[in-house]
Tab-separated table of C-alpha atoms and ligand atoms in Angstrom:
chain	number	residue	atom	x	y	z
G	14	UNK	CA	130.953	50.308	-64.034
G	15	UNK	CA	133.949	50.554	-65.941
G	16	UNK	CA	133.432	53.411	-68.724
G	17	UNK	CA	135.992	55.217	-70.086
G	18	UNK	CA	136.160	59.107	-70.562
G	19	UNK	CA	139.108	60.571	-72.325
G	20	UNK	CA	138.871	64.666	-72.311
G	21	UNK	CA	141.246	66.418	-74.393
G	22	UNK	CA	144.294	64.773	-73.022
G	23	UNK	CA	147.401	66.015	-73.775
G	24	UNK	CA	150.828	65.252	-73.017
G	25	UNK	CA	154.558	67.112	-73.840
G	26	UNK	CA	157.468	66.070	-73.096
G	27	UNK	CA	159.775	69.248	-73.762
G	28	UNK	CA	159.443	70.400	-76.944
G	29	UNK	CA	157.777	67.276	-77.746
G	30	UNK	CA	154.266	67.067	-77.986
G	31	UNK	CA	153.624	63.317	-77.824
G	32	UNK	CA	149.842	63.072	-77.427
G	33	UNK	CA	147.797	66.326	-78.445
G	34	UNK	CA	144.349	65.943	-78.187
G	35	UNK	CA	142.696	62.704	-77.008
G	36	UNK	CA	138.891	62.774	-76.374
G	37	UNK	CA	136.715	59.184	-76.972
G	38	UNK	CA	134.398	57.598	-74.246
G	39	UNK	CA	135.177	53.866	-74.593
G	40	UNK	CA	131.812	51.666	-72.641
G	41	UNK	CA	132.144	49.610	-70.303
G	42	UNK	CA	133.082	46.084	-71.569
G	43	UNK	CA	134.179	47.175	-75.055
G	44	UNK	CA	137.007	46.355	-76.423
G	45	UNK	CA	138.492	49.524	-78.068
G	46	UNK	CA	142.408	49.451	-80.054
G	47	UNK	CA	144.180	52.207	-80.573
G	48	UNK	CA	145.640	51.928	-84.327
G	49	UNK	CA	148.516	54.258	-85.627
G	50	UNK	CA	152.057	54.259	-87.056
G	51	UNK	CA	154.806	54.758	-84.366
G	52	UNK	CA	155.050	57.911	-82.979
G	53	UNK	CA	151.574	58.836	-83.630
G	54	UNK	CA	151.462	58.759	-79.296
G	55	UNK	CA	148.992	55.848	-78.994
G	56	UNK	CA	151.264	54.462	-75.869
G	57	UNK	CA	151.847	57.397	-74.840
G	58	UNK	CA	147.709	57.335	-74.175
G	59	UNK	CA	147.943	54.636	-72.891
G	60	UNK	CA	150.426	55.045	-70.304
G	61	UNK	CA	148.396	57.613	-69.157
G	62	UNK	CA	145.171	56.058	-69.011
G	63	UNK	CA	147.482	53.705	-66.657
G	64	UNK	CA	148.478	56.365	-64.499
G	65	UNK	CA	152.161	55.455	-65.157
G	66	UNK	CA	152.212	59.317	-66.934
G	67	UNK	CA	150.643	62.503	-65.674
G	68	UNK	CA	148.574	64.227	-68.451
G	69	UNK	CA	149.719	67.908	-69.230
G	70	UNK	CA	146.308	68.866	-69.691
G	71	UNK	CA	143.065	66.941	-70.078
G	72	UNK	CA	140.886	64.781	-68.087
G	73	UNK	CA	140.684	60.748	-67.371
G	74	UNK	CA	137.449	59.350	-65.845
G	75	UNK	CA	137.086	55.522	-64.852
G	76	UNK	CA	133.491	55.159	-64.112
G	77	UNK	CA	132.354	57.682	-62.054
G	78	UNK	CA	135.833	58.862	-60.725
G	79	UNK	CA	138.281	61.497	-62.055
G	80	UNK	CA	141.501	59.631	-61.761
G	81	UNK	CA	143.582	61.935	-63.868
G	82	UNK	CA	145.973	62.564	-60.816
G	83	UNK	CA	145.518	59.414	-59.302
G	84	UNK	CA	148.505	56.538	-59.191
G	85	UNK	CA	148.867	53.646	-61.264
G	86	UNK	CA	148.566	51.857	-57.686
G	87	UNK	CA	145.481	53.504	-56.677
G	88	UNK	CA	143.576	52.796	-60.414
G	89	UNK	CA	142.039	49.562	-60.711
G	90	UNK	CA	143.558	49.401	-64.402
G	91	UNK	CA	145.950	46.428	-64.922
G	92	UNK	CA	148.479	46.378	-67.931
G	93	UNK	CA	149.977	43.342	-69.988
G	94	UNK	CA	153.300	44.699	-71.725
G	95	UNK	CA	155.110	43.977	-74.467
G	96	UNK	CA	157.477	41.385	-73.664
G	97	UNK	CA	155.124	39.087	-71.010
G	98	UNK	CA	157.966	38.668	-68.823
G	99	UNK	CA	157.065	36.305	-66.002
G	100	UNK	CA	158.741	35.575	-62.668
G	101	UNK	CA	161.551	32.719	-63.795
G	102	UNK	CA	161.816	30.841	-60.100
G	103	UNK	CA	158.254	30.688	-59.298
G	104	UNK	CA	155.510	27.968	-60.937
G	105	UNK	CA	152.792	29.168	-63.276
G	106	UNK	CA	150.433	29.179	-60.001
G	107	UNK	CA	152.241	31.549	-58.481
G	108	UNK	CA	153.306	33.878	-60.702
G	109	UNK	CA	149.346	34.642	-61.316
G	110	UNK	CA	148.833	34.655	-58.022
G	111	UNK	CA	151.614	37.477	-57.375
G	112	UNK	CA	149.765	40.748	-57.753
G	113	UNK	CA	146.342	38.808	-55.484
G	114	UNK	CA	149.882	38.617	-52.658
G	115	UNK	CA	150.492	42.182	-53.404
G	116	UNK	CA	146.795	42.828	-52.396
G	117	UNK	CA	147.062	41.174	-49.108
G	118	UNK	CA	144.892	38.357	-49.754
G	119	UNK	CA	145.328	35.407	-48.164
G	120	UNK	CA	147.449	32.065	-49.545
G	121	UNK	CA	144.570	29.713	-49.675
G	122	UNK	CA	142.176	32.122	-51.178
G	123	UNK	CA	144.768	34.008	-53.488
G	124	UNK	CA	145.768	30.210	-54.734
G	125	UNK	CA	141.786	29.072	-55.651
G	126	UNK	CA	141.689	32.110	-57.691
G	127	UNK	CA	144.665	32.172	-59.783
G	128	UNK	CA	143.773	28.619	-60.187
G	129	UNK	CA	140.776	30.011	-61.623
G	130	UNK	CA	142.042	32.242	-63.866
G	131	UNK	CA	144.573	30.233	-64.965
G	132	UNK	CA	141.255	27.920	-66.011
G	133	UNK	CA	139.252	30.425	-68.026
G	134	UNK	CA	142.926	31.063	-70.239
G	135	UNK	CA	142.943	27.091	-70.513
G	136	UNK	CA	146.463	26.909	-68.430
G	137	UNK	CA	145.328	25.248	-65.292
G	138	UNK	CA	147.001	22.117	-66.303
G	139	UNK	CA	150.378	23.858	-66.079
G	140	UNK	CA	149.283	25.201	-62.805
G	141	UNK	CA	152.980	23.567	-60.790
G	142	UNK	CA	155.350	24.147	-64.305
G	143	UNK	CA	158.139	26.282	-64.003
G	144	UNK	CA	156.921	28.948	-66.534
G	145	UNK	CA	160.888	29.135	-68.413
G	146	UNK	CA	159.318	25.402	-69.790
G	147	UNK	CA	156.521	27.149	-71.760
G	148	UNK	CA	155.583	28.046	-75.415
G	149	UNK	CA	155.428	32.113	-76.385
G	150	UNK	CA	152.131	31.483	-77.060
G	151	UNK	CA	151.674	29.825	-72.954
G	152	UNK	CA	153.572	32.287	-71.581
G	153	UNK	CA	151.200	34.866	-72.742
G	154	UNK	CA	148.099	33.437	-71.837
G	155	UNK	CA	150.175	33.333	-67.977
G	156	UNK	CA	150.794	37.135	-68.550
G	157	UNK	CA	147.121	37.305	-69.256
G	158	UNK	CA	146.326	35.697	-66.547
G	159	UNK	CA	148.563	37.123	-64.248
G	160	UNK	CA	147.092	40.574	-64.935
G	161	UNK	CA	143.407	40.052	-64.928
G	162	UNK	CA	143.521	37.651	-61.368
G	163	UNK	CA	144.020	41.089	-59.524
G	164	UNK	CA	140.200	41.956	-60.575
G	165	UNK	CA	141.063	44.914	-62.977
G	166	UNK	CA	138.072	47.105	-64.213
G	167	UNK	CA	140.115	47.785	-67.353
G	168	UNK	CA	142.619	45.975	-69.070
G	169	UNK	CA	145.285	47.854	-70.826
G	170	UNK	CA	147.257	45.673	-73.228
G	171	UNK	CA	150.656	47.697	-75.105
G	172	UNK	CA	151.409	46.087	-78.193
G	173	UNK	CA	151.069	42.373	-76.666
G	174	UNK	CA	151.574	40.000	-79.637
G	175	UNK	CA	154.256	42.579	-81.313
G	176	UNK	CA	156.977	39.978	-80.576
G	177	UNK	CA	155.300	36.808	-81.617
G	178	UNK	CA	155.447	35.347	-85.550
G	179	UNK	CA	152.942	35.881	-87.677
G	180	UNK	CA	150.841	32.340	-87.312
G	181	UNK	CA	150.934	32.369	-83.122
G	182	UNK	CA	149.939	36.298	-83.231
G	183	UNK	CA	146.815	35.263	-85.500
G	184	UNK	CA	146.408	32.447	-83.078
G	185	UNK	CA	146.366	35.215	-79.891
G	186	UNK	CA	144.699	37.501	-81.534
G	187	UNK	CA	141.244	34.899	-81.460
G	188	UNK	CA	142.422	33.810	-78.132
G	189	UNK	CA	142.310	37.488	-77.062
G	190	UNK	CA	139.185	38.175	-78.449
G	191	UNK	CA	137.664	34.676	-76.369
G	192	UNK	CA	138.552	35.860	-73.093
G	193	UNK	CA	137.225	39.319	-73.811
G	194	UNK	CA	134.241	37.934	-74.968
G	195	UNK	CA	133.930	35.809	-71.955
G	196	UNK	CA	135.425	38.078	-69.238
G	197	UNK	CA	133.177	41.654	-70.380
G	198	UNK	CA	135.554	43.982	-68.842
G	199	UNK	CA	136.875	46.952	-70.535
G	200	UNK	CA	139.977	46.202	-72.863
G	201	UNK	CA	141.868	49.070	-74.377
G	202	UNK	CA	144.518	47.557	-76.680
G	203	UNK	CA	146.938	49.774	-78.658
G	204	UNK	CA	148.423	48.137	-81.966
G	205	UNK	CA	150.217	49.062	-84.902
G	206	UNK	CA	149.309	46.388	-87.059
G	207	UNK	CA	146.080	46.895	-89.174
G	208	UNK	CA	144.856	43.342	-88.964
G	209	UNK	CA	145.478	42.330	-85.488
G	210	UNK	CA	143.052	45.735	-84.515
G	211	UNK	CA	140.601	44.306	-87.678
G	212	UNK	CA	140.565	41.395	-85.752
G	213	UNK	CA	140.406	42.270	-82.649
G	214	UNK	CA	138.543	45.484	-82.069
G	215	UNK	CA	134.742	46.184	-81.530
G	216	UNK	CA	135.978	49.987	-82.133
G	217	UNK	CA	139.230	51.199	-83.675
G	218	UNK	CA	140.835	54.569	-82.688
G	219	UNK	CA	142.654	55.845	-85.265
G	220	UNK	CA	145.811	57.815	-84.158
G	221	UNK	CA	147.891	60.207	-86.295
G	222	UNK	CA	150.674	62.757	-85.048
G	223	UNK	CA	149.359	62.522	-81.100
G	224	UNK	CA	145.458	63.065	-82.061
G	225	UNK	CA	142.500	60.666	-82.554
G	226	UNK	CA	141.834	61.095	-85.821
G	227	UNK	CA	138.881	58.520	-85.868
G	228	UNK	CA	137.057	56.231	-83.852
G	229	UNK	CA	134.508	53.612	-85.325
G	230	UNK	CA	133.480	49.998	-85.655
G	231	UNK	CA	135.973	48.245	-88.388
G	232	UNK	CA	134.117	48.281	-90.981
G	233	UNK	CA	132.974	51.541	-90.784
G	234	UNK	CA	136.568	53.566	-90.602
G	235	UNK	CA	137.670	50.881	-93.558
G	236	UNK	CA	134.662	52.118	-95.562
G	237	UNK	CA	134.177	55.544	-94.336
G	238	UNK	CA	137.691	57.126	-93.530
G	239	UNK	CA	137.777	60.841	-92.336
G	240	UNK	CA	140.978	61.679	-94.145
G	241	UNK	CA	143.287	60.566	-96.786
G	242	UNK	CA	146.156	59.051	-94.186
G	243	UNK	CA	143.468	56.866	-92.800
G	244	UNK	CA	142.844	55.170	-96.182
G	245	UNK	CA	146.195	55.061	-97.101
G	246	UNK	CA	146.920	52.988	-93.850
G	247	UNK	CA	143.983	51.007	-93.316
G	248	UNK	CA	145.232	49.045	-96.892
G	249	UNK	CA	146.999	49.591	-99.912
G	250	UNK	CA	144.819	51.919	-102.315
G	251	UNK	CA	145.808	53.320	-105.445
G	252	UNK	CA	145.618	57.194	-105.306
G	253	UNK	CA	145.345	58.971	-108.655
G	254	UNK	CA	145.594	62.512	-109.088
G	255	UNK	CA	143.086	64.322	-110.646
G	256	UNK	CA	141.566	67.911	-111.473
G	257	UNK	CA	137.637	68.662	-111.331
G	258	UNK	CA	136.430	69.235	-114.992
G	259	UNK	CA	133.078	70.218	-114.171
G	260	UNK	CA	130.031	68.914	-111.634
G	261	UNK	CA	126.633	68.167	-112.393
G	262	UNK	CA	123.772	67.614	-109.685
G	263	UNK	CA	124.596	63.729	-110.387
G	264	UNK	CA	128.580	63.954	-110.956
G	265	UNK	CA	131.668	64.949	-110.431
G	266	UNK	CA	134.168	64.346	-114.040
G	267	UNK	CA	137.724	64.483	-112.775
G	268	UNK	CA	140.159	64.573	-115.659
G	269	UNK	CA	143.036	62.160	-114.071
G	270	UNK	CA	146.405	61.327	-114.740
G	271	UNK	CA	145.185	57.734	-116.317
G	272	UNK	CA	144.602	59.888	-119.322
G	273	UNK	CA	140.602	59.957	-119.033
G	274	UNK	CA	137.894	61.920	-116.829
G	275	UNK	CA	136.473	59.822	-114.227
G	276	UNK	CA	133.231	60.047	-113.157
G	277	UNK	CA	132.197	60.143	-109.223
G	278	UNK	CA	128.577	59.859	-109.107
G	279	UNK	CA	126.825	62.094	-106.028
G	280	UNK	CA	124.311	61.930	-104.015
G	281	UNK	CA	123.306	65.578	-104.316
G	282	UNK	CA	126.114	67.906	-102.879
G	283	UNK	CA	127.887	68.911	-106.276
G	284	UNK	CA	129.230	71.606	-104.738
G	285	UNK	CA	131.353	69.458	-102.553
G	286	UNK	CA	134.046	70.169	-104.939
G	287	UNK	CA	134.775	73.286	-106.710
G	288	UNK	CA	135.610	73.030	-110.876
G	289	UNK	CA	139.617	73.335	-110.797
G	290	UNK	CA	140.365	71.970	-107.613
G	291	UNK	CA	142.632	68.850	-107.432
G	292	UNK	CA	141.876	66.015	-105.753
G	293	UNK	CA	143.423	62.523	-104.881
G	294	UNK	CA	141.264	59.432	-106.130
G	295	UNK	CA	141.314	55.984	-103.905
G	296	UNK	CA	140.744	53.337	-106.006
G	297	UNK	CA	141.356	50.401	-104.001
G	298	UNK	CA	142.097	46.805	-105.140
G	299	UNK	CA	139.243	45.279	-104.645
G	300	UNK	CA	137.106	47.387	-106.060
G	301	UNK	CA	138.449	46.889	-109.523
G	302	UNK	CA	137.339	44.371	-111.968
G	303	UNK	CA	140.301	43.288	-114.580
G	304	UNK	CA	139.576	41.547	-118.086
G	305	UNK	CA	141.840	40.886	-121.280
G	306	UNK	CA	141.067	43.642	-123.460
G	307	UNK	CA	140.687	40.253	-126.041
G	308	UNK	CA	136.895	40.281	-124.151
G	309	UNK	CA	136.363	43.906	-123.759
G	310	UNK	CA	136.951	44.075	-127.567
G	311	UNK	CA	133.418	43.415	-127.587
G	312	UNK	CA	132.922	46.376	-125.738
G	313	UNK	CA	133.915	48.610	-128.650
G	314	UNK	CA	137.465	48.853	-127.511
G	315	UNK	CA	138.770	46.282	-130.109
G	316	UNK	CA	141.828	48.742	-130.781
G	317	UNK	CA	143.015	49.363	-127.412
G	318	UNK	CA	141.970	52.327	-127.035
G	319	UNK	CA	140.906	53.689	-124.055
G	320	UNK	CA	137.654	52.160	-123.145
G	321	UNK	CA	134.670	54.576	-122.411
G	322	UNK	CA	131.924	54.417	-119.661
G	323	UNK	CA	129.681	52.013	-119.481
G	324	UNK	CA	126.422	52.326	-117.548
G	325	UNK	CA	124.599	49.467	-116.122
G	326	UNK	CA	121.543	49.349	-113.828
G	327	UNK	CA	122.293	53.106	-113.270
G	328	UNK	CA	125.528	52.578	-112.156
G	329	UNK	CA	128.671	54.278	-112.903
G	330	UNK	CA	131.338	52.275	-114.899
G	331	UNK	CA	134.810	53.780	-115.498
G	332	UNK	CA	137.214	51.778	-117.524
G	333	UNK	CA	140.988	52.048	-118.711
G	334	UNK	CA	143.113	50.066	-121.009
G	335	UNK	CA	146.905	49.504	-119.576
G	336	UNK	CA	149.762	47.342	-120.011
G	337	UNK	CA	150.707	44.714	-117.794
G	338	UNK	CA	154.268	45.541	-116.176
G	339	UNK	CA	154.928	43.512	-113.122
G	340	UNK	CA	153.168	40.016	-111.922
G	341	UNK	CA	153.806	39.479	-108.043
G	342	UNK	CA	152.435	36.428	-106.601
G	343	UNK	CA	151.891	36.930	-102.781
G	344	UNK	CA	150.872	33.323	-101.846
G	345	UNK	CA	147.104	33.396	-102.223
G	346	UNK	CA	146.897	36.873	-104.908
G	347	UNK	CA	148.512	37.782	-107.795
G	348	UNK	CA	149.214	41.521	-107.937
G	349	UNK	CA	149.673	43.172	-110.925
G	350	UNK	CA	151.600	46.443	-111.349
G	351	UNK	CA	149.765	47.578	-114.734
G	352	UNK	CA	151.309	51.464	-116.934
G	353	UNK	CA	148.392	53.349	-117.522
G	354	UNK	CA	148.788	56.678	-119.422
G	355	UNK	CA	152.097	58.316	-117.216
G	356	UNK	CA	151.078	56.479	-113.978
G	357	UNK	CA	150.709	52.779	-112.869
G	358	UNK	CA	147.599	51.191	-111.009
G	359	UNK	CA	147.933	47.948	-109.321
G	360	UNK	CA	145.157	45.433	-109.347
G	361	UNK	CA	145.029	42.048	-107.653
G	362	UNK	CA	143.763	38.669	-108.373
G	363	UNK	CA	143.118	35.699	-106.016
G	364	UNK	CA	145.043	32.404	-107.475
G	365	UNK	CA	141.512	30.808	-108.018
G	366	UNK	CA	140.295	33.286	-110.425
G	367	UNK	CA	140.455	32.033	-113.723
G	368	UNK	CA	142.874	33.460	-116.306
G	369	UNK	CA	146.495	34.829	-115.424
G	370	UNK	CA	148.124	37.491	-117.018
G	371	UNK	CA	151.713	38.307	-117.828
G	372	UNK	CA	154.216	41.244	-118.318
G	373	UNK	CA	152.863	42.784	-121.343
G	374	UNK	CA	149.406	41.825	-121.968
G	375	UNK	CA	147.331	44.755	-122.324
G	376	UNK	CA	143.913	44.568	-119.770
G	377	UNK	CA	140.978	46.726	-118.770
G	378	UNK	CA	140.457	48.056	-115.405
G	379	UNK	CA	136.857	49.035	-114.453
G	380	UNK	CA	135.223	50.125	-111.423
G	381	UNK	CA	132.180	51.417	-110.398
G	382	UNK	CA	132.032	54.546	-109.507
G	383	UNK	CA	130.365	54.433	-106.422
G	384	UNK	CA	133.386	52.566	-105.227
G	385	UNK	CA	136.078	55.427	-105.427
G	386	UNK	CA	136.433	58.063	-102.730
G	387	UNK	CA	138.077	61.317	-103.386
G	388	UNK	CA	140.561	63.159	-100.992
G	389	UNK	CA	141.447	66.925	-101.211
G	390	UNK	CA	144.429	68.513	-100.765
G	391	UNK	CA	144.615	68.808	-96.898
G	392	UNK	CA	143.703	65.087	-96.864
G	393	UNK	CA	139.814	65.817	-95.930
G	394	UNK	CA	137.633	63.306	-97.545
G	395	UNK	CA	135.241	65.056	-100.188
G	396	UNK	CA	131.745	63.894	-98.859
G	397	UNK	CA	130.301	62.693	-102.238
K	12	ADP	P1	153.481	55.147	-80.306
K	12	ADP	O1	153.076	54.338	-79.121
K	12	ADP	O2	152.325	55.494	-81.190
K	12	ADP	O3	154.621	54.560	-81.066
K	12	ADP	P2	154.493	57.016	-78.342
K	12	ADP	O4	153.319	57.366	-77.509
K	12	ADP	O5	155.446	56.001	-77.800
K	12	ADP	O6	153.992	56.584	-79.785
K	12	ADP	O7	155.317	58.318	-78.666
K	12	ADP	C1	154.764	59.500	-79.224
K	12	ADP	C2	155.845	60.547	-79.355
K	12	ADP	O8	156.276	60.964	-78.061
K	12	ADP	C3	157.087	60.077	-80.086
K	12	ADP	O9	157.577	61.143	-80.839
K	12	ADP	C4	158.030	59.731	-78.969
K	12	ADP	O10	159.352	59.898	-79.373
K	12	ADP	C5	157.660	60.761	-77.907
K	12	ADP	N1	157.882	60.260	-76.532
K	12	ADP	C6	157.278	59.207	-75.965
K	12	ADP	N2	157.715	59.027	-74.701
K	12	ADP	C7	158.628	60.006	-74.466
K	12	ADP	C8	159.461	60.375	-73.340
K	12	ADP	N3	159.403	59.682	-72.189
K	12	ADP	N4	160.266	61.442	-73.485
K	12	ADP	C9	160.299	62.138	-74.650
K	12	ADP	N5	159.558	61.854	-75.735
K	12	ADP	C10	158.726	60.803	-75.657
């Protein structure tokens, strides 16, 4: 029983307060990553959970047990750092067999499982190779292996694959996800990169300044974040700022700085913003449909002028007409950096779509409604 309880841990160092309130109960065999920019104190929680720091306040439970004062040596945590670094004068065998010699176990027995291990991360061929002779990519999956032959309940993994390129971290990341899949023991894996914890993560923890901000299944901190930092760093979003007009039991009008009111259709609580307040819209990427205002002429906007809604189905269309300024091609999307009014939105393409654009063709950007979140001014995300 390896569950995970995190109670308002807190840590200072000095003046600096590097973790201030943790509290998440991760279940036994999940596979939880702890997501933030650095500094935001996500090793820092880690470290702790390792028993390698003492919490200044706050509680850590493995299982049953309160281990909050308890040495790394006496928690049956293991860790896998950031640079792998293996024994150099001792084979693959043995180097996963190190920490089962630590334990006291015997050479026969502490040999047949390493070999074991070494099996389930598809190494045992190497089993007699002098690690130095290995790929990055090998080397890890030692590491790996190394770390999980002592039995761990919980794996703790520190930014693992921050030193790889790009292809062999996408590569590890799957491999990672295998052996969790395979092994069910409890992984807590801290990252800064977005996609690696997308990839990787049943749940994603979401730090910020030394607090969980957020924990949830991918999909649902992507599509439901708590604040405005947590869509800003989960992908790139446009943000547009805006001033309530007025609210109706079915909307919200925001007069924006793309020159037109914007409509955020609710599901009842009107009040969630007040008339006057400002607000910060997310319009993300992919949620925007693009189309050479030569089509949407049809549309009634044959002069360019700014297109009005349209409603389909009962849906919420919002439209504006801007100018292309930029074309980026970023291998398999085009981005476009299109002046809209005083601001600029940018929109993306894939390759495949039909129809490029270039620097000065006028287009129309439409969304639905239901696809734009709205942020207030202490970040909190208006619950539409
Ligand atoms: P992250 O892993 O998210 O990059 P850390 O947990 O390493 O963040 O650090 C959080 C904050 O605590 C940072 O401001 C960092 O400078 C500070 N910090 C971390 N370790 C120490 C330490 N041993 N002494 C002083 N400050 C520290």
């Amino acid at each position: 029983m390896s569950e995970i309880t995190l109670a308002g841990l807190e840590k200072r160092y000095g003046d600096t307060l590097a973790v201030e309130d943790v509290s998440v109960t991760i279940d036994d065999g999940e596979l939880l990553c702890l997501l933030g920019p650095s500094g935001s104190g996500k090793s820092t929680t880690l470290r702790m959970l390792a028993g390698l720091e003492t919490p200044t306040d706050g509680e850590i439970r493995i299982g049953d047990e309160d281990v909050t004062d308890r040495p790394a040596y006496e928690r049956t945590t293991a860790t896998v750092f950031q640079d792998w670094a293996l024994f150099p004068h001792k084979t693959v065998l043995e180097n996963v067999a190190f920490g089962l010699k630590m334990q006291g176990i015997g050479k026969s027995e502490r040999r047949k499982q390493a070999r074991e291990m070494l099996e389930r991360v598809r190494m045992g061929e190497y089993a007699d190779d002098d690690p130095m002779n290995l790929s990055g990519g090998q080397k890890q999956r030692v590491a790996l292996a190394r770390s999980l032959a002592v039995n761990p309940d919980v794996l703790l993994l520190d930014e693992p694959l921050s030193n790889l390129d790009k292809r062999l971290s996408e590569d590890m990341q799957i491999e990672l996800r295998e052996i969790h899949a395979e092994l069910e023991e409890t992984f807590v894996h801290v990252t800064h990169d977005q996609d690696e914890a997308f990839t990787l993560a049943d749940r994603i923890g979401i730090m910020a300044d030394g607090n969980l901000v957020q924990v949830g299944e991918p999909n649902e901190v992507y599509e439901n974040p708590k604040n405005r930092f947590i869509e800003g760093f989960l992908g790139d979003t446009n943000f547009v700022a805006g001033e309530v007009e007025r609210t109706t039991t079915e909307s919200i009008h925001v007069e924006t700085e793309l020159g037109r009111e914007v409509d955020l259709p609710t599901t009842g609580d009107a009040d969630a913003l007040a008339e006057g307040e400002s607000v910060a819209l997310s319009l993300r990427p992919e949620v925007l449909s693009i189309e050479s205002t030569d089509v949407a002429g049809s549309d009634g906007n044959a002069e360019g002028e700014q297109a009005t809604p349209v409603r389909t189905d009962g849906s919420t269309t919002n439209a504006v007409v801007g100018t292309v300024e930029n074309v980026l091609y970023r291998g398999s999307t085009i981005r476009y950096s299109v002046a809209v009014e005083d601001t600029s939105v940018f929109v993306e393409r894939t390759v495949a779509d039909s129809g490029a654009f270039d620097a000065g063709d006028e287009i129309r950007i439409s969304w639905d409604g239901a696809d734009v979140l709205a942020f207030r001014d202490d970040g909190s995300r208006v619950d539409l």
